[in-house]
mmCIF file with all atom_site columns, C-alpha atoms and ligand atoms in Angstrom:
data_model
loop_
_atom_site.group_PDB
_atom_site.id
_atom_site.type_symbol
_atom_site.label_atom_id
_atom_site.label_alt_id
_atom_site.label_comp_id
_atom_site.label_asym_id
_atom_site.label_entity_id
_atom_site.label_seq_id
_atom_site.pdbx_PDB_ins_code
_atom_site.Cartn_x
_atom_site.Cartn_y
_atom_site.Cartn_z
_atom_site.occupancy
_atom_site.B_iso_or_equiv
_atom_site.pdbx_formal_charge
_atom_site.auth_seq_id
_atom_site.auth_comp_id
_atom_site.auth_asym_id
_atom_site.auth_atom_id
_atom_site.pdbx_PDB_model_num
ATOM   1   C CA  . MET A 1 1   ? 57.581 -9.074 -35.310 1.00 95.00 ? 328 MET A CA  1
ATOM   2   C CA  . LYS A 1 2   ? 56.623 -5.788 -33.541 1.00 97.00 ? 329 LYS A CA  1
ATOM   3   C CA  . VAL A 1 3   ? 56.786 -2.864 -35.626 1.00 98.00 ? 330 VAL A CA  1
ATOM   4   C CA  . ALA A 1 4   ? 56.404 0.577  -34.200 1.00 98.00 ? 331 ALA A CA  1
ATOM   5   C CA  . ILE A 1 5   ? 56.092 4.150  -35.592 1.00 98.00 ? 332 ILE A CA  1
ATOM   6   C CA  . TYR A 1 6   ? 57.388 7.111  -34.012 1.00 98.00 ? 333 TYR A CA  1
ATOM   7   C CA  . PRO A 1 7   ? 55.700 10.093 -35.729 1.00 98.00 ? 334 PRO A CA  1
ATOM   8   C CA  . GLY A 1 8   ? 56.322 13.712 -35.443 1.00 97.00 ? 335 GLY A CA  1
ATOM   9   C CA  . SER A 1 9   ? 57.204 17.040 -37.147 1.00 97.00 ? 336 SER A CA  1
ATOM   10  C CA  . PHE A 1 10  ? 60.715 16.884 -35.975 1.00 97.00 ? 337 PHE A CA  1
ATOM   11  C CA  . ASP A 1 11  ? 61.542 20.569 -36.747 1.00 96.00 ? 338 ASP A CA  1
ATOM   12  C CA  . PRO A 1 12  ? 64.377 19.881 -35.959 1.00 97.00 ? 339 PRO A CA  1
ATOM   13  C CA  . ILE A 1 13  ? 64.896 16.597 -34.039 1.00 98.00 ? 340 ILE A CA  1
ATOM   14  C CA  . THR A 1 14  ? 66.107 16.996 -30.514 1.00 98.00 ? 341 THR A CA  1
ATOM   15  C CA  . LEU A 1 15  ? 68.042 14.811 -28.088 1.00 98.00 ? 342 LEU A CA  1
ATOM   16  C CA  . GLY A 1 16  ? 64.827 14.277 -26.373 1.00 98.00 ? 343 GLY A CA  1
ATOM   17  C CA  . HIS A 1 17  ? 63.415 12.726 -29.515 1.00 98.00 ? 344 HIS A CA  1
ATOM   18  C CA  . LEU A 1 18  ? 66.524 10.669 -30.038 1.00 98.00 ? 345 LEU A CA  1
ATOM   19  C CA  . ASP A 1 19  ? 66.294 9.388  -26.394 1.00 98.00 ? 346 ASP A CA  1
ATOM   20  C CA  . ILE A 1 20  ? 62.759 8.245  -27.142 1.00 98.00 ? 347 ILE A CA  1
ATOM   21  C CA  . ILE A 1 21  ? 63.801 6.643  -30.491 1.00 98.00 ? 348 ILE A CA  1
ATOM   22  C CA  . ARG A 1 22  ? 66.740 4.748  -28.784 1.00 98.00 ? 349 ARG A CA  1
ATOM   23  C CA  . ARG A 1 23  ? 64.329 3.454  -25.981 1.00 98.00 ? 350 ARG A CA  1
ATOM   24  C CA  . ALA A 1 24  ? 61.727 2.477  -28.398 1.00 98.00 ? 351 ALA A CA  1
ATOM   25  C CA  . ALA A 1 25  ? 64.428 0.537  -30.485 1.00 98.00 ? 352 ALA A CA  1
ATOM   26  C CA  . ARG A 1 26  ? 64.997 -1.559 -27.292 1.00 98.00 ? 353 ARG A CA  1
ATOM   27  C CA  . CYS A 1 27  ? 61.210 -2.208 -26.935 1.00 98.00 ? 354 CYS A CA  1
ATOM   28  C CA  . PHE A 1 28  ? 60.412 -3.103 -30.669 1.00 98.00 ? 355 PHE A CA  1
ATOM   29  C CA  . ASP A 1 29  ? 61.843 -5.212 -33.417 1.00 98.00 ? 356 ASP A CA  1
ATOM   30  C CA  . LYS A 1 30  ? 61.606 -2.352 -35.764 1.00 98.00 ? 357 LYS A CA  1
ATOM   31  C CA  . VAL A 1 31  ? 60.957 1.417  -35.369 1.00 98.00 ? 358 VAL A CA  1
ATOM   32  C CA  . TYR A 1 32  ? 60.111 3.707  -38.279 1.00 98.00 ? 359 TYR A CA  1
ATOM   33  C CA  . VAL A 1 33  ? 60.593 7.407  -37.381 1.00 98.00 ? 360 VAL A CA  1
ATOM   34  C CA  . CYS A 1 34  ? 57.985 9.281  -39.628 1.00 98.00 ? 361 CYS A CA  1
ATOM   35  C CA  . VAL A 1 35  ? 58.295 12.920 -40.621 1.00 97.00 ? 362 VAL A CA  1
ATOM   36  C CA  . LEU A 1 36  ? 54.593 13.938 -41.015 1.00 95.00 ? 363 LEU A CA  1
ATOM   37  C CA  . TYR A 1 37  ? 52.823 17.124 -41.585 1.00 84.00 ? 364 TYR A CA  1
ATOM   38  C CA  . ASN A 1 38  ? 51.194 18.848 -38.449 1.00 83.00 ? 365 ASN A CA  1
ATOM   39  C CA  . CYS A 1 39  ? 48.559 21.285 -39.824 1.00 84.00 ? 366 CYS A CA  1
ATOM   40  C CA  . ASP A 1 40  ? 48.792 23.254 -36.707 1.00 85.00 ? 367 ASP A CA  1
ATOM   41  C CA  . LYS A 1 41  ? 52.487 24.215 -37.529 1.00 81.00 ? 368 LYS A CA  1
ATOM   42  C CA  . LYS A 1 42  ? 52.212 26.023 -40.740 1.00 82.00 ? 369 LYS A CA  1
ATOM   43  C CA  . THR A 1 43  ? 55.617 27.674 -41.067 1.00 90.00 ? 370 THR A CA  1
ATOM   44  C CA  . PRO A 1 44  ? 58.261 25.089 -40.619 1.00 93.00 ? 371 PRO A CA  1
ATOM   45  C CA  . MET A 1 45  ? 61.909 26.079 -40.147 1.00 93.00 ? 372 MET A CA  1
ATOM   46  C CA  . PHE A 1 46  ? 63.321 23.162 -41.863 1.00 94.00 ? 373 PHE A CA  1
ATOM   47  C CA  . SER A 1 47  ? 61.986 21.528 -45.123 1.00 94.00 ? 374 SER A CA  1
ATOM   48  C CA  . PRO A 1 48  ? 60.676 17.789 -44.739 1.00 95.00 ? 375 PRO A CA  1
ATOM   49  C CA  . GLU A 1 49  ? 63.812 16.695 -46.781 1.00 95.00 ? 376 GLU A CA  1
ATOM   50  C CA  . GLU A 1 50  ? 66.160 18.691 -44.402 1.00 95.00 ? 377 GLU A CA  1
ATOM   51  C CA  . ARG A 1 51  ? 64.380 17.284 -41.298 1.00 96.00 ? 378 ARG A CA  1
ATOM   52  C CA  . LEU A 1 52  ? 64.590 13.692 -42.731 1.00 97.00 ? 379 LEU A CA  1
ATOM   53  C CA  . GLU A 1 53  ? 68.172 13.950 -43.449 1.00 97.00 ? 380 GLU A CA  1
ATOM   54  C CA  . MET A 1 54  ? 68.872 15.220 -39.875 1.00 97.00 ? 381 MET A CA  1
ATOM   55  C CA  . ILE A 1 55  ? 67.128 12.450 -38.524 1.00 98.00 ? 382 ILE A CA  1
ATOM   56  C CA  . ARG A 1 56  ? 68.676 9.670  -40.775 1.00 98.00 ? 383 ARG A CA  1
ATOM   57  C CA  . ARG A 1 57  ? 72.141 10.912 -39.682 1.00 97.00 ? 384 ARG A CA  1
ATOM   58  C CA  . SER A 1 58  ? 71.065 10.859 -36.044 1.00 98.00 ? 385 SER A CA  1
ATOM   59  C CA  . VAL A 1 59  ? 69.671 7.309  -36.006 1.00 98.00 ? 386 VAL A CA  1
ATOM   60  C CA  . ALA A 1 60  ? 72.264 5.896  -38.450 1.00 97.00 ? 387 ALA A CA  1
ATOM   61  C CA  . GLU A 1 61  ? 73.954 3.774  -35.513 1.00 96.00 ? 388 GLU A CA  1
ATOM   62  C CA  . ILE A 1 62  ? 70.737 2.284  -34.472 1.00 98.00 ? 389 ILE A CA  1
ATOM   63  C CA  . PRO A 1 63  ? 70.314 -0.831 -36.619 1.00 97.00 ? 390 PRO A CA  1
ATOM   64  C CA  . ASN A 1 64  ? 66.473 -1.347 -36.289 1.00 98.00 ? 391 ASN A CA  1
ATOM   65  C CA  . VAL A 1 65  ? 65.417 2.120  -36.944 1.00 98.00 ? 392 VAL A CA  1
ATOM   66  C CA  . GLU A 1 66  ? 64.785 3.920  -40.266 1.00 98.00 ? 393 GLU A CA  1
ATOM   67  C CA  . ALA A 1 67  ? 63.316 7.238  -41.035 1.00 98.00 ? 394 ALA A CA  1
ATOM   68  C CA  . GLU A 1 68  ? 60.845 8.242  -43.868 1.00 98.00 ? 395 GLU A CA  1
ATOM   69  C CA  . LEU A 1 69  ? 58.633 11.069 -44.908 1.00 97.00 ? 396 LEU A CA  1
ATOM   70  C CA  . PHE A 1 70  ? 54.977 10.590 -45.336 1.00 97.00 ? 397 PHE A CA  1
ATOM   71  C CA  . SER A 1 71  ? 52.286 13.113 -46.243 1.00 93.00 ? 398 SER A CA  1
ATOM   72  C CA  . GLY A 1 72  ? 48.861 11.966 -45.237 1.00 94.00 ? 399 GLY A CA  1
ATOM   73  C CA  . LEU A 1 73  ? 47.120 10.089 -42.434 1.00 96.00 ? 400 LEU A CA  1
ATOM   74  C CA  . LEU A 1 74  ? 49.352 8.456  -39.670 1.00 97.00 ? 401 LEU A CA  1
ATOM   75  C CA  . ALA A 1 75  ? 47.060 5.344  -39.566 1.00 97.00 ? 402 ALA A CA  1
ATOM   76  C CA  . ASP A 1 76  ? 47.438 4.764  -43.435 1.00 97.00 ? 403 ASP A CA  1
ATOM   77  C CA  . TYR A 1 77  ? 51.242 4.962  -42.849 1.00 98.00 ? 404 TYR A CA  1
ATOM   78  C CA  . ALA A 1 78  ? 50.990 2.502  -40.058 1.00 97.00 ? 405 ALA A CA  1
ATOM   79  C CA  . ARG A 1 79  ? 48.870 0.242  -42.162 1.00 97.00 ? 406 ARG A CA  1
ATOM   80  C CA  . GLU A 1 80  ? 51.464 0.476  -45.059 1.00 97.00 ? 407 GLU A CA  1
ATOM   81  C CA  . LYS A 1 81  ? 54.217 -0.533 -42.714 1.00 98.00 ? 408 LYS A CA  1
ATOM   82  C CA  . LYS A 1 82  ? 52.156 -3.346 -40.859 1.00 97.00 ? 409 LYS A CA  1
ATOM   83  C CA  . ALA A 1 83  ? 52.802 -1.474 -37.623 1.00 98.00 ? 410 ALA A CA  1
ATOM   84  C CA  . SER A 1 84  ? 50.649 -2.076 -34.622 1.00 97.00 ? 411 SER A CA  1
ATOM   85  C CA  . ILE A 1 85  ? 52.280 0.428  -32.407 1.00 98.00 ? 412 ILE A CA  1
ATOM   86  C CA  . LEU A 1 86  ? 52.486 4.363  -32.076 1.00 98.00 ? 413 LEU A CA  1
ATOM   87  C CA  . VAL A 1 87  ? 55.195 5.596  -29.773 1.00 98.00 ? 414 VAL A CA  1
ATOM   88  C CA  . LYS A 1 88  ? 54.651 8.887  -28.337 1.00 98.00 ? 415 LYS A CA  1
ATOM   89  C CA  . GLY A 1 89  ? 56.982 10.781 -26.017 1.00 98.00 ? 416 GLY A CA  1
ATOM   90  C CA  . VAL A 1 90  ? 55.391 12.601 -23.054 1.00 98.00 ? 417 VAL A CA  1
ATOM   91  C CA  . ARG A 1 91  ? 57.053 15.318 -21.120 1.00 97.00 ? 418 ARG A CA  1
ATOM   92  C CA  . ASN A 1 92  ? 54.402 16.781 -19.031 1.00 97.00 ? 419 ASN A CA  1
ATOM   93  C CA  . ALA A 1 93  ? 50.570 16.773 -18.346 1.00 97.00 ? 420 ALA A CA  1
ATOM   94  C CA  . THR A 1 94  ? 49.987 19.175 -21.443 1.00 96.00 ? 421 THR A CA  1
ATOM   95  C CA  . ASP A 1 95  ? 51.741 16.578 -23.609 1.00 97.00 ? 422 ASP A CA  1
ATOM   96  C CA  . PHE A 1 96  ? 49.727 13.750 -22.038 1.00 97.00 ? 423 PHE A CA  1
ATOM   97  C CA  . ASP A 1 97  ? 46.314 15.547 -22.512 1.00 98.00 ? 424 ASP A CA  1
ATOM   98  C CA  . LEU A 1 98  ? 46.815 16.118 -26.182 1.00 97.00 ? 425 LEU A CA  1
ATOM   99  C CA  . GLU A 1 99  ? 48.339 12.672 -26.885 1.00 98.00 ? 426 GLU A CA  1
ATOM   100 C CA  . TYR A 1 100 ? 45.678 10.963 -24.953 1.00 98.00 ? 427 TYR A CA  1
ATOM   101 C CA  . GLN A 1 101 ? 43.130 12.372 -27.229 1.00 98.00 ? 428 GLN A CA  1
ATOM   102 C CA  . MET A 1 102 ? 45.390 11.663 -30.215 1.00 97.00 ? 429 MET A CA  1
ATOM   103 C CA  . ALA A 1 103 ? 45.585 8.151  -29.271 1.00 98.00 ? 430 ALA A CA  1
ATOM   104 C CA  . ALA A 1 104 ? 41.750 7.749  -29.204 1.00 98.00 ? 431 ALA A CA  1
ATOM   105 C CA  . ILE A 1 105 ? 41.516 9.327  -32.509 1.00 97.00 ? 432 ILE A CA  1
ATOM   106 C CA  . ASN A 1 106 ? 43.969 7.239  -34.051 1.00 97.00 ? 433 ASN A CA  1
ATOM   107 C CA  . ARG A 1 107 ? 42.433 4.060  -32.576 1.00 97.00 ? 434 ARG A CA  1
ATOM   108 C CA  . GLY A 1 108 ? 39.146 5.096  -33.743 1.00 97.00 ? 435 GLY A CA  1
ATOM   109 C CA  . ILE A 1 109 ? 40.655 5.279  -37.269 1.00 97.00 ? 436 ILE A CA  1
ATOM   110 C CA  . CYS A 1 110 ? 42.446 1.934  -36.992 1.00 96.00 ? 437 CYS A CA  1
ATOM   111 C CA  . SER A 1 111 ? 41.206 -0.158 -34.002 1.00 96.00 ? 438 SER A CA  1
ATOM   112 C CA  . GLU A 1 112 ? 44.381 -2.318 -33.911 1.00 94.00 ? 439 GLU A CA  1
ATOM   113 C CA  . LEU A 1 113 ? 46.584 0.635  -33.637 1.00 97.00 ? 440 LEU A CA  1
ATOM   114 C CA  . GLU A 1 114 ? 47.877 0.930  -29.865 1.00 98.00 ? 441 GLU A CA  1
ATOM   115 C CA  . THR A 1 115 ? 49.629 4.115  -28.668 1.00 98.00 ? 442 THR A CA  1
ATOM   116 C CA  . VAL A 1 116 ? 52.462 3.669  -26.260 1.00 98.00 ? 443 VAL A CA  1
ATOM   117 C CA  . PHE A 1 117 ? 53.599 6.437  -23.993 1.00 98.00 ? 444 PHE A CA  1
ATOM   118 C CA  . LEU A 1 118 ? 57.250 6.754  -23.013 1.00 98.00 ? 445 LEU A CA  1
ATOM   119 C CA  . PRO A 1 119 ? 58.069 9.221  -20.339 1.00 98.00 ? 446 PRO A CA  1
ATOM   120 C CA  . ALA A 1 120 ? 60.472 11.837 -21.313 1.00 98.00 ? 447 ALA A CA  1
ATOM   121 C CA  . SER A 1 121 ? 63.991 11.292 -19.457 1.00 97.00 ? 448 SER A CA  1
ATOM   122 C CA  . SER A 1 122 ? 64.221 14.332 -17.032 1.00 96.00 ? 449 SER A CA  1
ATOM   123 C CA  . ALA A 1 123 ? 67.298 15.646 -18.864 1.00 94.00 ? 450 ALA A CA  1
ATOM   124 C CA  . TYR A 1 124 ? 65.005 16.613 -21.716 1.00 95.00 ? 451 TYR A CA  1
ATOM   125 C CA  . GLN A 1 125 ? 61.788 17.147 -20.059 1.00 95.00 ? 452 GLN A CA  1
ATOM   126 C CA  . HIS A 1 126 ? 61.894 21.040 -20.541 1.00 94.00 ? 453 HIS A CA  1
ATOM   127 C CA  . PHE A 1 127 ? 63.117 21.114 -24.127 1.00 96.00 ? 454 PHE A CA  1
ATOM   128 C CA  . SER A 1 128 ? 61.126 20.946 -27.497 1.00 96.00 ? 455 SER A CA  1
ATOM   129 C CA  . SER A 1 129 ? 61.646 21.705 -31.072 1.00 96.00 ? 456 SER A CA  1
ATOM   130 C CA  . THR A 1 130 ? 59.840 24.863 -30.534 1.00 95.00 ? 457 THR A CA  1
ATOM   131 C CA  . MET A 1 131 ? 62.567 25.932 -28.025 1.00 95.00 ? 458 MET A CA  1
ATOM   132 C CA  . ALA A 1 132 ? 65.244 24.857 -30.521 1.00 95.00 ? 459 ALA A CA  1
ATOM   133 C CA  . ARG A 1 133 ? 63.750 27.167 -33.158 1.00 95.00 ? 460 ARG A CA  1
ATOM   134 C CA  . GLU A 1 134 ? 63.620 30.123 -30.904 1.00 95.00 ? 461 GLU A CA  1
ATOM   135 C CA  . MET A 1 135 ? 67.160 29.481 -29.801 1.00 94.00 ? 462 MET A CA  1
ATOM   136 C CA  . ILE A 1 136 ? 68.250 29.365 -33.529 1.00 93.00 ? 463 ILE A CA  1
ATOM   137 C CA  . ARG A 1 137 ? 66.496 32.585 -34.301 1.00 92.00 ? 464 ARG A CA  1
ATOM   138 C CA  . TYR A 1 138 ? 68.403 34.239 -31.527 1.00 94.00 ? 465 TYR A CA  1
ATOM   139 C CA  . GLY A 1 139 ? 71.775 32.501 -32.454 1.00 91.00 ? 466 GLY A CA  1
ATOM   140 C CA  . GLN A 1 140 ? 72.100 30.564 -29.273 1.00 94.00 ? 467 GLN A CA  1
ATOM   141 C CA  . PRO A 1 141 ? 74.387 27.519 -29.048 1.00 91.00 ? 468 PRO A CA  1
ATOM   142 C CA  . LEU A 1 142 ? 72.163 24.357 -29.166 1.00 92.00 ? 469 LEU A CA  1
ATOM   143 C CA  . GLU A 1 143 ? 74.620 21.482 -28.790 1.00 92.00 ? 470 GLU A CA  1
ATOM   144 C CA  . LYS A 1 144 ? 73.483 20.546 -25.579 1.00 93.00 ? 471 LYS A CA  1
ATOM   145 C CA  . TYR A 1 145 ? 69.985 19.931 -26.753 1.00 96.00 ? 472 TYR A CA  1
ATOM   146 C CA  . VAL A 1 146 ? 70.380 18.642 -30.426 1.00 97.00 ? 473 VAL A CA  1
ATOM   147 C CA  . PRO A 1 147 ? 72.074 15.784 -32.092 1.00 97.00 ? 474 PRO A CA  1
ATOM   148 C CA  . GLN A 1 148 ? 75.324 16.620 -33.665 1.00 95.00 ? 475 GLN A CA  1
ATOM   149 C CA  . ALA A 1 149 ? 73.702 16.245 -37.255 1.00 94.00 ? 476 ALA A CA  1
ATOM   150 C CA  . VAL A 1 150 ? 71.332 19.201 -36.466 1.00 95.00 ? 477 VAL A CA  1
ATOM   151 C CA  . ALA A 1 151 ? 74.120 21.469 -35.102 1.00 91.00 ? 478 ALA A CA  1
ATOM   152 C CA  . GLU A 1 152 ? 76.161 20.741 -38.250 1.00 91.00 ? 479 GLU A CA  1
ATOM   153 C CA  . ALA A 1 153 ? 73.285 21.431 -40.491 1.00 89.00 ? 480 ALA A CA  1
ATOM   154 C CA  . LEU A 1 154 ? 72.802 24.700 -38.772 1.00 87.00 ? 481 LEU A CA  1
ATOM   155 C CA  . LYS A 1 155 ? 76.498 25.520 -39.125 1.00 83.00 ? 482 LYS A CA  1
ATOM   156 C CA  . GLN A 1 156 ? 76.250 24.992 -42.876 1.00 83.00 ? 483 GLN A CA  1
ATOM   157 C CA  . LYS A 1 157 ? 73.155 26.852 -43.081 1.00 77.00 ? 484 LYS A CA  1
ATOM   158 C CA  . THR A 1 158 ? 74.674 29.956 -41.592 1.00 72.00 ? 485 THR A CA  1
ATOM   159 C CA  . GLU A 1 159 ? 78.165 29.725 -43.294 1.00 68.00 ? 486 GLU A CA  1
HETATM 160 O O1  . LIG B 2 .   ? 55.666 16.514 -33.331 1.00 62.07 ? 514 LIG B O1  1
HETATM 161 P P1  . LIG B 2 .   ? 54.375 16.738 -33.477 1.00 62.07 ? 514 LIG B P1  1
HETATM 162 O O2  . LIG B 2 .   ? 54.058 18.026 -34.302 1.00 62.07 ? 514 LIG B O2  1
HETATM 163 O O3  . LIG B 2 .   ? 53.560 17.041 -32.280 1.00 62.07 ? 514 LIG B O3  1
HETATM 164 O O4  . LIG B 2 .   ? 53.500 15.673 -34.222 1.00 62.07 ? 514 LIG B O4  1
HETATM 165 C C1  . LIG B 2 .   ? 51.998 15.679 -34.458 1.00 62.07 ? 514 LIG B C1  1
HETATM 166 C C2  . LIG B 2 .   ? 51.893 14.546 -35.666 1.00 62.07 ? 514 LIG B C2  1
HETATM 167 C C3  . LIG B 2 .   ? 52.528 14.907 -37.028 1.00 62.07 ? 514 LIG B C3  1
HETATM 168 C C4  . LIG B 2 .   ? 52.199 13.242 -35.293 1.00 62.07 ? 514 LIG B C4  1
HETATM 169 C C5  . LIG B 2 .   ? 50.301 14.705 -35.960 1.00 62.07 ? 514 LIG B C5  1
HETATM 170 O O5  . LIG B 2 .   ? 49.924 15.925 -36.277 1.00 62.07 ? 514 LIG B O5  1
HETATM 171 C C6  . LIG B 2 .   ? 49.971 13.688 -37.053 1.00 62.07 ? 514 LIG B C6  1
HETATM 172 O O6  . LIG B 2 .   ? 49.757 12.541 -36.736 1.00 62.07 ? 514 LIG B O6  1
HETATM 173 N N1  . LIG B 2 .   ? 49.717 14.261 -38.325 1.00 62.07 ? 514 LIG B N1  1
HETATM 174 C C7  . LIG B 2 .   ? 49.353 13.270 -39.367 1.00 62.07 ? 514 LIG B C7  1
HETATM 175 C C8  . LIG B 2 .   ? 47.755 13.480 -39.645 1.00 62.07 ? 514 LIG B C8  1
HETATM 176 C C9  . LIG B 2 .   ? 47.060 12.539 -38.892 1.00 62.07 ? 514 LIG B C9  1
HETATM 177 O O7  . LIG B 2 .   ? 47.114 11.248 -38.925 1.00 62.07 ? 514 LIG B O7  1
HETATM 178 N N2  . LIG B 2 .   ? 46.422 13.057 -37.774 1.00 62.07 ? 514 LIG B N2  1
HETATM 179 C C10 . LIG B 2 .   ? 45.670 12.378 -36.800 1.00 62.07 ? 514 LIG B C10 1
HETATM 180 C C11 . LIG B 2 .   ? 44.363 11.808 -37.117 1.00 62.07 ? 514 LIG B C11 1
HETATM 181 S S1  . LIG B 2 .   ? 43.191 13.000 -37.850 1.00 62.07 ? 514 LIG B S1  1
#
């Protein structure tokens, strides 16, 4: 059984993330989407619980995908889940440079842990959670870029 982890901050999950999750779910028997802490992103817009809830609602229809929170080292979470694969979406050369280093670090921590890069679909190449947060701050409609669960959560927050 091939178990994969798709880790990230997901602040909030975007359609680009969801596209990677769907594709990973076709490649592996089980995919855990893991909301983790990124120490470079100190002021999240959504709490970890809100992010998890938006992900859970977005992946509800994909049978071999589960979403969880974890605070700690990604490699420890992978060990706990008996996962041998980390999935990372790559949009451009900047993502690749960072993820290439991260893959080496994670393999250094746990030698059995392989990172698999999935190239972002062209429709989502220019979009990120950072862009989503910027658009939210300026009240811009986001339906084209985020799952319905995020749009609904935002509506509830602003009502
Ligand atoms: O969506 P992001 O913010 O680019 O995801 C980055 C994330 C959360 C995957 C990364 O910061 C991470 O793995 N954090 C957990 C701590 C860890 O294991 N760091 C790498 C080895 S030191």
